[in-house]
Amino acid sequence: PLLLGAVLVAVTRGPLRALVMLVAPLLGAWGVYQLEPGTVVEFQMMGLQLTPVRVDALSILFGYLFHLAAFIGAVYSLHIKDTMQDVAALAYAGSAVGAVFAGDLLTLFVLWELLALTSVFLVLARRSKHSLATSMRYLVMQVGSGVLLLAGAIWYSSAGNGLTFDFIGLDAPGGWLIFIAFGIKAGFPMLHGWLTDAYPEATP
């Protein structure tokens, strides 16, 4: 619902857009409520076993939290008449929800990069020369994090471990690359420069 809402927000205006902004997170949260722990969606693609949805108690918790954050953000930004911000905000939240339910490393990578792409527009939203420069540095770091995740996933999978997103550990092939990718995204000490650079420039 969040990603569909982002599409609808791009083509609506006025009160209808505001309604979409508020209803999309509520529908998404209702969808999370319908999920049962242990639910798994799997399919084969090009010889790869993919699990785009794997439901457990932790993913449900973060699913609710991200929908709550999206709803609060929508209420807070109703006075802003900026299509780019509205689309990016819902798409960003939708990507985050998808990431927490991802059950394989390839699905996680796709959503990881979608998070980077959508969030950069929230840094660009100030439309100043400084925010443009900051957003480009931000994008380089976020895409770099995704490249590390992909490289780690390929190494891990090629060692016969598959793409399942379970416990990996630092002694696994590619484990350190995946760990550093998460470290960049989470703003670990020494890997957090992008955060202090970009957040002050981003739209409130």
PDB file of N, CA and C in Angstrom, residues 9 12-23 74 78 81:
ATOM      1  N   VAL A   9       0.004   9.307  -5.245  1.00  0.00           N
ATOM      2  CA  VAL A   9       0.343  10.672  -4.837  1.00  0.00           C
ATOM      3  C   VAL A   9       0.935  11.459  -6.000  1.00  0.00           C
ATOM      4  N   THR A  12      -2.179  12.737  -8.084  1.00  0.00           N
ATOM      5  CA  THR A  12      -3.323  13.377  -7.430  1.00  0.00           C
ATOM      6  C   THR A  12      -2.910  14.727  -6.873  1.00  0.00           C
ATOM      7  N   ARG A  13      -3.915  15.521  -6.532  1.00  0.00           N
ATOM      8  CA  ARG A  13      -3.664  16.856  -5.996  1.00  0.00           C
ATOM      9  C   ARG A  13      -4.653  17.152  -4.874  1.00  0.00           C
ATOM     10  N   GLY A  14      -4.332  18.156  -4.090  1.00  0.00           N
ATOM     11  CA  GLY A  14      -5.258  18.673  -3.096  1.00  0.00           C
ATOM     12  C   GLY A  14      -5.680  17.673  -2.033  1.00  0.00           C
ATOM     13  N   PRO A  15      -6.961  17.739  -1.627  1.00  0.00           N
ATOM     14  CA  PRO A  15      -7.456  16.870  -0.554  1.00  0.00           C
ATOM     15  C   PRO A  15      -7.316  15.381  -0.878  1.00  0.00           C
ATOM     16  N   LEU A  16      -7.431  15.021  -2.146  1.00  0.00           N
ATOM     17  CA  LEU A  16      -7.301  13.610  -2.516  1.00  0.00           C
ATOM     18  C   LEU A  16      -5.889  13.108  -2.251  1.00  0.00           C
ATOM     19  N   ARG A  17      -4.890  13.919  -2.562  1.00  0.00           N
ATOM     20  CA  ARG A  17      -3.511  13.531  -2.273  1.00  0.00           C
ATOM     21  C   ARG A  17      -3.312  13.377  -0.763  1.00  0.00           C
ATOM     22  N   ALA A  18      -3.837  14.314   0.002  1.00  0.00           N
ATOM     23  CA  ALA A  18      -3.716  14.233   1.459  1.00  0.00           C
ATOM     24  C   ALA A  18      -4.367  12.954   1.978  1.00  0.00           C
ATOM     25  N   LEU A  19      -5.499  12.601   1.402  1.00  0.00           N
ATOM     26  CA  LEU A  19      -6.191  11.376   1.824  1.00  0.00           C
ATOM     27  C   LEU A  19      -5.338  10.143   1.527  1.00  0.00           C
ATOM     28  N   VAL A  20      -4.743  10.115   0.357  1.00  0.00           N
ATOM     29  CA  VAL A  20      -3.864   8.990   0.005  1.00  0.00           C
ATOM     30  C   VAL A  20      -2.689   8.905   0.970  1.00  0.00           C
ATOM     31  N   MET A  21      -2.095  10.054   1.298  1.00  0.00           N
ATOM     32  CA  MET A  21      -0.960  10.084   2.215  1.00  0.00           C
ATOM     33  C   MET A  21      -1.311   9.497   3.572  1.00  0.00           C
ATOM     34  N   LEU A  22      -2.531   9.724   4.021  1.00  0.00           N
ATOM     35  CA  LEU A  22      -2.947   9.244   5.340  1.00  0.00           C
ATOM     36  C   LEU A  22      -3.447   7.801   5.304  1.00  0.00           C
ATOM     37  N   VAL A  23      -4.127   7.443   4.230  1.00  0.00           N
ATOM     38  CA  VAL A  23      -4.737   6.108   4.169  1.00  0.00           C
ATOM     39  C   VAL A  23      -3.712   5.020   3.850  1.00  0.00           C
ATOM     40  N   ALA A  74       3.278  11.741   7.416  1.00  0.00           N
ATOM     41  CA  ALA A  74       2.245  12.256   6.503  1.00  0.00           C
ATOM     42  C   ALA A  74       1.443  13.365   7.168  1.00  0.00           C
ATOM     43  N   LEU A  78       1.369  17.487   5.837  1.00  0.00           N
ATOM     44  CA  LEU A  78       0.172  17.785   5.043  1.00  0.00           C
ATOM     45  C   LEU A  78       0.174  19.217   4.496  1.00  0.00           C
ATOM     46  N   LYS A  81       3.159  21.343   0.005  1.00  0.00           N
ATOM     47  CA  LYS A  81       2.629  21.011  -1.327  1.00  0.00           C
ATOM     48  C   LYS A  81       3.805  20.722  -2.260  1.00  0.00           C
TER      49      LYS A  81
END
